[in-house]
Amino acid sequence: MVPDSPSAPPYAALSVPSPAPSVLDLAPVVPVVVVEDLADAVPMARALVAGGLPAIEVTLRTPVALDAIRAIAAEVPDAVVGAGTVISARNVADSVAAGARFLVSPGWTESLLAAMEGSGVPFLPGVSTTSEVVALLERGVSEMKFFPAEAAGGTAYLKSLGGPLPQARFCPTGGITPGTAPTYLALKNVGCVGGSWMLPSDAVAAKDWARVESLAREASTLR
């Protein structure tokens, strides 16, 4: 007789890795950071993380932006640093090479979307119209940046989208304040909001990272 083969362990006993959390679910607010002085990048990121905002969008608007991403990725391990204002395939490649763990664009084109899809990291393409949302859903993309949020219709517009397009989720950015953020966050189709109010220019100029941490902590409790 052929001996019975060993029975396989039950499926429930198998270790199945959990999927990585979405950028939209890391914190209620994603700080939108413009780094002018490279020396500010690491202490700024540490203050934001200490305040409860680990996802940090460094915009590609300054000559030191990529170096700032590289420094944060290397020196602030608890930060999930991403690149914002991504508008070209070159931006995508340079940002990922610098250590960006997610990408955010103000809008999208076919070529930019292809580059972001091929990057291997999560991305939030920017939309401001229903047609753009539908076009992305057709391509299997359901997480997006809504920009410029206030100018494009704000919470009323996003609430209207939630009826016919409930599968789309957004990070609204543009003109959002601590006073308006909770109204956005109360919407079912909003995962988080983007903003920069926790980085007031006078605090950054004074290197007052304790104040930045305090403002970040307040922002982290807005949901």
PDB file of C-alpha atoms in Angstrom:
ATOM      1  CA  MET A   1       0.000   0.000   0.000  1.00  0.00           C
ATOM      2  CA  VAL A   2       1.064   3.503  -0.634  1.00  0.00           C
ATOM      3  CA  PRO A   3       1.318   5.332   2.694  1.00  0.00           C
ATOM      4  CA  ASP A   4      -1.014   8.193   3.245  1.00  0.00           C
ATOM      5  CA  SER A   5       0.577  11.500   2.362  1.00  0.00           C
ATOM      6  CA  PRO A   6       0.952  13.948   5.234  1.00  0.00           C
ATOM      7  CA  SER A   7      -2.098  16.097   5.553  1.00  0.00           C
ATOM      8  CA  ALA A   8      -1.617  19.762   4.668  1.00  0.00           C
ATOM      9  CA  PRO A   9      -2.079  22.280   7.456  1.00  0.00           C
ATOM     10  CA  PRO A  10      -5.457  24.000   7.428  1.00  0.00           C
ATOM     11  CA  TYR A  11      -5.669  27.177   5.380  1.00  0.00           C
ATOM     12  CA  ALA A  12      -6.372  29.208   8.505  1.00  0.00           C
ATOM     13  CA  ALA A  13      -2.949  28.287   9.828  1.00  0.00           C
ATOM     14  CA  LEU A  14      -1.143  29.733   6.834  1.00  0.00           C
ATOM     15  CA  SER A  15       0.582  33.062   7.312  1.00  0.00           C
ATOM     16  CA  VAL A  16      -0.792  35.462   4.725  1.00  0.00           C
ATOM     17  CA  PRO A  17       0.899  38.872   4.641  1.00  0.00           C
ATOM     18  CA  SER A  18      -1.458  41.785   5.105  1.00  0.00           C
ATOM     19  CA  PRO A  19      -1.611  44.322   2.278  1.00  0.00           C
ATOM     20  CA  ALA A  20       0.213  47.591   2.871  1.00  0.00           C
ATOM     21  CA  PRO A  21      -2.107  50.326   4.121  1.00  0.00           C
ATOM     22  CA  SER A  22      -3.249  52.898   1.612  1.00  0.00           C
ATOM     23  CA  VAL A  23      -1.681  56.349   1.756  1.00  0.00           C
ATOM     24  CA  LEU A  24      -5.241  57.597   2.294  1.00  0.00           C
ATOM     25  CA  ASP A  25      -5.464  55.663   5.555  1.00  0.00           C
ATOM     26  CA  LEU A  26      -2.165  56.544   7.244  1.00  0.00           C
ATOM     27  CA  ALA A  27      -3.410  59.748   8.895  1.00  0.00           C
ATOM     28  CA  PRO A  28      -6.291  62.194   8.467  1.00  0.00           C
ATOM     29  CA  VAL A  29      -3.938  64.852   7.096  1.00  0.00           C
ATOM     30  CA  VAL A  30      -1.013  64.617   4.675  1.00  0.00           C
ATOM     31  CA  PRO A  31       1.290  67.622   5.156  1.00  0.00           C
ATOM     32  CA  VAL A  32       2.134  69.261   1.834  1.00  0.00           C
ATOM     33  CA  VAL A  33       5.721  70.395   2.300  1.00  0.00           C
ATOM     34  CA  VAL A  34       7.746  72.892   0.275  1.00  0.00           C
ATOM     35  CA  VAL A  35      11.390  72.598   1.359  1.00  0.00           C
ATOM     36  CA  GLU A  36      13.428  75.711   0.612  1.00  0.00           C
ATOM     37  CA  ASP A  37      16.385  74.931   2.893  1.00  0.00           C
ATOM     38  CA  LEU A  38      17.649  71.347   2.767  1.00  0.00           C
ATOM     39  CA  ALA A  39      18.750  71.592   6.406  1.00  0.00           C
ATOM     40  CA  ASP A  40      15.068  71.877   7.376  1.00  0.00           C
ATOM     41  CA  ALA A  41      13.985  68.605   5.776  1.00  0.00           C
ATOM     42  CA  VAL A  42      14.902  66.112   8.485  1.00  0.00           C
ATOM     43  CA  PRO A  43      13.920  68.105  11.610  1.00  0.00           C
ATOM     44  CA  MET A  44      10.688  69.145   9.901  1.00  0.00           C
ATOM     45  CA  ALA A  45       9.849  65.532   9.060  1.00  0.00           C
ATOM     46  CA  ARG A  46      10.699  64.386  12.576  1.00  0.00           C
ATOM     47  CA  ALA A  47       8.359  67.020  14.029  1.00  0.00           C
ATOM     48  CA  LEU A  48       5.513  65.988  11.722  1.00  0.00           C
ATOM     49  CA  VAL A  49       5.954  62.303  12.516  1.00  0.00           C
ATOM     50  CA  ALA A  50       6.177  62.994  16.251  1.00  0.00           C
ATOM     51  CA  GLY A  51       2.902  64.897  15.941  1.00  0.00           C
ATOM     52  CA  GLY A  52       1.168  61.902  14.370  1.00  0.00           C
ATOM     53  CA  LEU A  53       1.436  62.710  10.658  1.00  0.00           C
ATOM     54  CA  PRO A  54       3.731  60.063   9.122  1.00  0.00           C
ATOM     55  CA  ALA A  55       2.776  60.542   5.453  1.00  0.00           C
ATOM     56  CA  ILE A  56       4.657  63.571   4.151  1.00  0.00           C
ATOM     57  CA  GLU A  57       4.309  64.953   0.622  1.00  0.00           C
ATOM     58  CA  VAL A  58       7.421  66.871  -0.434  1.00  0.00           C
ATOM     59  CA  THR A  59       6.527  68.920  -3.487  1.00  0.00           C
ATOM     60  CA  LEU A  60       8.937  69.091  -6.404  1.00  0.00           C
ATOM     61  CA  ARG A  61       8.806  72.888  -6.471  1.00  0.00           C
ATOM     62  CA  THR A  62      12.311  73.702  -5.245  1.00  0.00           C
ATOM     63  CA  PRO A  63      15.831  72.766  -6.357  1.00  0.00           C
ATOM     64  CA  VAL A  64      16.412  70.796  -3.131  1.00  0.00           C
ATOM     65  CA  ALA A  65      13.179  68.784  -3.185  1.00  0.00           C
ATOM     66  CA  LEU A  66      14.707  65.506  -4.350  1.00  0.00           C
ATOM     67  CA  ASP A  67      17.572  65.828  -1.874  1.00  0.00           C
ATOM     68  CA  ALA A  68      14.987  66.515   0.846  1.00  0.00           C
ATOM     69  CA  ILE A  69      13.138  63.311  -0.043  1.00  0.00           C
ATOM     70  CA  ARG A  70      16.419  61.422  -0.026  1.00  0.00           C
ATOM     71  CA  ALA A  71      17.382  62.798   3.400  1.00  0.00           C
ATOM     72  CA  ILE A  72      13.991  62.081   4.969  1.00  0.00           C
ATOM     73  CA  ALA A  73      13.926  58.559   3.554  1.00  0.00           C
ATOM     74  CA  ALA A  74      17.394  57.877   4.972  1.00  0.00           C
ATOM     75  CA  GLU A  75      17.129  59.595   8.351  1.00  0.00           C
ATOM     76  CA  VAL A  76      13.469  59.487   9.422  1.00  0.00           C
ATOM     77  CA  PRO A  77      12.512  55.798   9.244  1.00  0.00           C
ATOM     78  CA  ASP A  78       9.016  56.322  10.649  1.00  0.00           C
ATOM     79  CA  ALA A  79       8.144  58.796   7.907  1.00  0.00           C
ATOM     80  CA  VAL A  80       6.352  57.682   4.745  1.00  0.00           C
ATOM     81  CA  VAL A  81       7.800  60.283   2.425  1.00  0.00           C
ATOM     82  CA  GLY A  82       6.263  60.941  -0.965  1.00  0.00           C
ATOM     83  CA  ALA A  83       6.748  63.306  -3.872  1.00  0.00           C
ATOM     84  CA  GLY A  84       4.162  65.888  -4.886  1.00  0.00           C
ATOM     85  CA  THR A  85       3.752  68.098  -7.954  1.00  0.00           C
ATOM     86  CA  VAL A  86       4.790  65.118 -10.084  1.00  0.00           C
ATOM     87  CA  ILE A  87       4.084  66.161 -13.666  1.00  0.00           C
ATOM     88  CA  SER A  88       6.381  64.067 -15.879  1.00  0.00           C
ATOM     89  CA  ALA A  89       7.832  60.602 -16.297  1.00  0.00           C
ATOM     90  CA  ARG A  90      11.211  62.062 -15.352  1.00  0.00           C
ATOM     91  CA  ASN A  91       9.715  63.350 -12.090  1.00  0.00           C
ATOM     92  CA  VAL A  92       8.416  59.849 -11.401  1.00  0.00           C
ATOM     93  CA  ALA A  93      11.771  58.174 -11.988  1.00  0.00           C
ATOM     94  CA  ASP A  94      13.773  60.754 -10.040  1.00  0.00           C
ATOM     95  CA  SER A  95      11.369  60.699  -7.100  1.00  0.00           C
ATOM     96  CA  VAL A  96      11.365  56.913  -6.752  1.00  0.00           C
ATOM     97  CA  ALA A  97      15.166  56.848  -7.072  1.00  0.00           C
ATOM     98  CA  ALA A  98      15.365  59.394  -4.243  1.00  0.00           C
ATOM     99  CA  GLY A  99      13.274  57.179  -1.980  1.00  0.00           C
ATOM    100  CA  ALA A 100       9.721  58.438  -2.455  1.00  0.00           C
ATOM    101  CA  ARG A 101       7.199  55.860  -1.245  1.00  0.00           C
ATOM    102  CA  PHE A 102       4.219  57.428  -2.974  1.00  0.00           C
ATOM    103  CA  LEU A 103       3.568  59.936  -5.761  1.00  0.00           C
ATOM    104  CA  VAL A 104       1.030  62.758  -6.050  1.00  0.00           C
ATOM    105  CA  SER A 105       0.231  64.717  -9.204  1.00  0.00           C
ATOM    106  CA  PRO A 106      -1.938  67.834  -9.611  1.00  0.00           C
ATOM    107  CA  GLY A 107      -3.465  66.299 -12.740  1.00  0.00           C
ATOM    108  CA  TRP A 108      -2.725  63.478 -15.153  1.00  0.00           C
ATOM    109  CA  THR A 109      -2.111  62.600 -18.782  1.00  0.00           C
ATOM    110  CA  GLU A 110      -1.886  59.180 -20.406  1.00  0.00           C
ATOM    111  CA  SER A 111       1.913  59.221 -20.379  1.00  0.00           C
ATOM    112  CA  LEU A 112       2.154  60.444 -16.782  1.00  0.00           C
ATOM    113  CA  LEU A 113      -0.354  57.836 -15.626  1.00  0.00           C
ATOM    114  CA  ALA A 114       1.619  55.093 -17.395  1.00  0.00           C
ATOM    115  CA  ALA A 115       4.816  56.227 -15.674  1.00  0.00           C
ATOM    116  CA  MET A 116       3.163  56.277 -12.253  1.00  0.00           C
ATOM    117  CA  GLU A 117       1.590  52.856 -12.826  1.00  0.00           C
ATOM    118  CA  GLY A 118       4.999  51.474 -13.740  1.00  0.00           C
ATOM    119  CA  SER A 119       6.779  53.053 -10.772  1.00  0.00           C
ATOM    120  CA  GLY A 120       6.048  50.281  -8.293  1.00  0.00           C
ATOM    121  CA  VAL A 121       4.832  52.725  -5.624  1.00  0.00           C
ATOM    122  CA  PRO A 122       1.314  53.972  -4.768  1.00  0.00           C
ATOM    123  CA  PHE A 123       0.171  57.139  -6.506  1.00  0.00           C
ATOM    124  CA  LEU A 124      -2.621  59.693  -6.340  1.00  0.00           C
ATOM    125  CA  PRO A 125      -3.351  61.270  -9.734  1.00  0.00           C
ATOM    126  CA  GLY A 126      -5.046  64.647  -9.518  1.00  0.00           C
ATOM    127  CA  VAL A 127      -8.629  65.164 -10.710  1.00  0.00           C
ATOM    128  CA  SER A 128     -11.113  68.020 -10.660  1.00  0.00           C
ATOM    129  CA  THR A 129     -13.914  66.789 -12.949  1.00  0.00           C
ATOM    130  CA  THR A 130     -16.297  63.845 -13.063  1.00  0.00           C
ATOM    131  CA  SER A 131     -14.951  62.765 -16.461  1.00  0.00           C
ATOM    132  CA  GLU A 132     -11.418  62.525 -15.098  1.00  0.00           C
ATOM    133  CA  VAL A 133     -12.638  60.374 -12.224  1.00  0.00           C
ATOM    134  CA  VAL A 134     -14.519  58.038 -14.567  1.00  0.00           C
ATOM    135  CA  ALA A 135     -11.505  57.782 -16.882  1.00  0.00           C
ATOM    136  CA  LEU A 136      -9.308  56.692 -13.974  1.00  0.00           C
ATOM    137  CA  LEU A 137     -11.870  54.207 -12.710  1.00  0.00           C
ATOM    138  CA  GLU A 138     -11.920  52.664 -16.208  1.00  0.00           C
ATOM    139  CA  ARG A 139      -8.192  52.095 -15.798  1.00  0.00           C
ATOM    140  CA  GLY A 140      -8.555  50.484 -12.388  1.00  0.00           C
ATOM    141  CA  VAL A 141      -7.404  53.526 -10.392  1.00  0.00           C
ATOM    142  CA  SER A 142      -9.747  54.281  -7.496  1.00  0.00           C
ATOM    143  CA  GLU A 143      -7.616  56.505  -5.230  1.00  0.00           C
ATOM    144  CA  MET A 144      -7.077  60.092  -6.361  1.00  0.00           C
ATOM    145  CA  LYS A 145      -6.153  63.602  -5.324  1.00  0.00           C
ATOM    146  CA  PHE A 146      -8.993  66.137  -5.666  1.00  0.00           C
ATOM    147  CA  PHE A 147      -7.333  69.422  -6.615  1.00  0.00           C
ATOM    148  CA  PRO A 148      -7.772  72.331  -6.241  1.00  0.00           C
ATOM    149  CA  ALA A 149     -10.349  71.247  -3.684  1.00  0.00           C
ATOM    150  CA  GLU A 150     -11.970  74.502  -2.625  1.00  0.00           C
ATOM    151  CA  ALA A 151     -11.842  76.107  -6.067  1.00  0.00           C
ATOM    152  CA  ALA A 152     -13.171  72.954  -7.764  1.00  0.00           C
ATOM    153  CA  GLY A 153     -16.332  72.688  -5.681  1.00  0.00           C
ATOM    154  CA  GLY A 154     -15.232  71.565  -2.243  1.00  0.00           C
ATOM    155  CA  THR A 155     -17.270  69.249  -0.073  1.00  0.00           C
ATOM    156  CA  ALA A 156     -20.487  69.785  -2.033  1.00  0.00           C
ATOM    157  CA  TYR A 157     -18.836  68.509  -5.214  1.00  0.00           C
ATOM    158  CA  LEU A 158     -17.251  65.493  -3.520  1.00  0.00           C
ATOM    159  CA  LYS A 159     -20.520  64.580  -1.815  1.00  0.00           C
ATOM    160  CA  SER A 160     -22.240  64.675  -5.196  1.00  0.00           C
ATOM    161  CA  LEU A 161     -19.614  62.343  -6.676  1.00  0.00           C
ATOM    162  CA  GLY A 162     -20.170  59.829  -3.895  1.00  0.00           C
ATOM    163  CA  GLY A 163     -23.597  58.845  -5.210  1.00  0.00           C
ATOM    164  CA  PRO A 164     -22.790  57.671  -8.758  1.00  0.00           C
ATOM    165  CA  LEU A 165     -19.102  56.902  -8.103  1.00  0.00           C
ATOM    166  CA  PRO A 166     -18.843  55.400  -4.598  1.00  0.00           C
ATOM    167  CA  GLN A 167     -15.777  53.349  -5.517  1.00  0.00           C
ATOM    168  CA  ALA A 168     -13.612  56.467  -5.911  1.00  0.00           C
ATOM    169  CA  ARG A 169     -11.724  57.714  -2.835  1.00  0.00           C
ATOM    170  CA  PHE A 170     -10.012  61.065  -2.549  1.00  0.00           C
ATOM    171  CA  CYS A 171      -7.374  63.149  -0.819  1.00  0.00           C
ATOM    172  CA  PRO A 172      -8.706  66.695  -1.321  1.00  0.00           C
ATOM    173  CA  THR A 173      -5.959  69.336  -1.367  1.00  0.00           C
ATOM    174  CA  GLY A 174      -6.000  73.050  -2.036  1.00  0.00           C
ATOM    175  CA  GLY A 175      -7.360  75.764   0.227  1.00  0.00           C
ATOM    176  CA  ILE A 176      -8.245  73.416   3.091  1.00  0.00           C
ATOM    177  CA  THR A 177      -7.867  74.768   6.634  1.00  0.00           C
ATOM    178  CA  PRO A 178      -8.158  73.299  10.149  1.00  0.00           C
ATOM    179  CA  GLY A 179     -11.683  74.694  10.197  1.00  0.00           C
ATOM    180  CA  THR A 180     -12.841  73.065   6.958  1.00  0.00           C
ATOM    181  CA  ALA A 181     -10.861  69.809   7.157  1.00  0.00           C
ATOM    182  CA  PRO A 182     -13.342  68.002   9.455  1.00  0.00           C
ATOM    183  CA  THR A 183     -16.172  68.630   6.978  1.00  0.00           C
ATOM    184  CA  TYR A 184     -14.142  66.957   4.230  1.00  0.00           C
ATOM    185  CA  LEU A 185     -13.085  64.092   6.499  1.00  0.00           C
ATOM    186  CA  ALA A 186     -16.712  63.376   7.380  1.00  0.00           C
ATOM    187  CA  LEU A 187     -17.419  62.392   3.757  1.00  0.00           C
ATOM    188  CA  LYS A 188     -17.439  58.654   3.028  1.00  0.00           C
ATOM    189  CA  ASN A 189     -15.314  59.063  -0.108  1.00  0.00           C
ATOM    190  CA  VAL A 190     -12.547  61.092   1.573  1.00  0.00           C
ATOM    191  CA  GLY A 191      -9.665  59.151   3.108  1.00  0.00           C
ATOM    192  CA  CYS A 192      -7.536  62.114   4.141  1.00  0.00           C
ATOM    193  CA  VAL A 193      -6.897  65.738   3.236  1.00  0.00           C
ATOM    194  CA  GLY A 194      -3.731  67.524   2.197  1.00  0.00           C
ATOM    195  CA  GLY A 195      -2.656  70.825   3.698  1.00  0.00           C
ATOM    196  CA  SER A 196       0.217  72.945   4.907  1.00  0.00           C
ATOM    197  CA  TRP A 197      -1.264  74.885   7.830  1.00  0.00           C
ATOM    198  CA  MET A 198       0.834  72.892  10.313  1.00  0.00           C
ATOM    199  CA  LEU A 199       3.916  74.433   8.678  1.00  0.00           C
ATOM    200  CA  PRO A 200       3.413  78.209   9.057  1.00  0.00           C
ATOM    201  CA  SER A 201       6.160  80.181   7.358  1.00  0.00           C
ATOM    202  CA  ASP A 202       7.193  81.998  10.518  1.00  0.00           C
ATOM    203  CA  ALA A 203       7.622  78.737  12.435  1.00  0.00           C
ATOM    204  CA  VAL A 204       9.706  77.218   9.630  1.00  0.00           C
ATOM    205  CA  ALA A 205      11.842  80.367   9.365  1.00  0.00           C
ATOM    206  CA  ALA A 206      12.463  80.289  13.117  1.00  0.00           C
ATOM    207  CA  LYS A 207      13.167  76.526  13.082  1.00  0.00           C
ATOM    208  CA  ASP A 208      10.414  76.219  15.678  1.00  0.00           C
ATOM    209  CA  TRP A 209       9.912  72.490  15.268  1.00  0.00           C
ATOM    210  CA  ALA A 210       8.146  72.210  18.627  1.00  0.00           C
ATOM    211  CA  ARG A 211       5.369  74.426  17.255  1.00  0.00           C
ATOM    212  CA  VAL A 212       5.220  72.371  14.066  1.00  0.00           C
ATOM    213  CA  GLU A 213       4.900  69.194  16.143  1.00  0.00           C
ATOM    214  CA  SER A 214       2.117  70.751  18.205  1.00  0.00           C
ATOM    215  CA  LEU A 215       0.181  71.818  15.105  1.00  0.00           C
ATOM    216  CA  ALA A 216       0.704  68.389  13.571  1.00  0.00           C
ATOM    217  CA  ARG A 217      -0.656  66.753  16.707  1.00  0.00           C
ATOM    218  CA  GLU A 218      -3.785  68.899  16.482  1.00  0.00           C
ATOM    219  CA  ALA A 219      -4.187  67.981  12.815  1.00  0.00           C
ATOM    220  CA  SER A 220      -3.825  64.282  13.595  1.00  0.00           C
ATOM    221  CA  THR A 221      -6.991  64.390  15.732  1.00  0.00           C
ATOM    222  CA  LEU A 222      -9.243  66.113  13.170  1.00  0.00           C
ATOM    223  CA  ARG A 223     -11.103  62.990  12.076  1.00  0.00           C
TER     224      ARG A 223
END
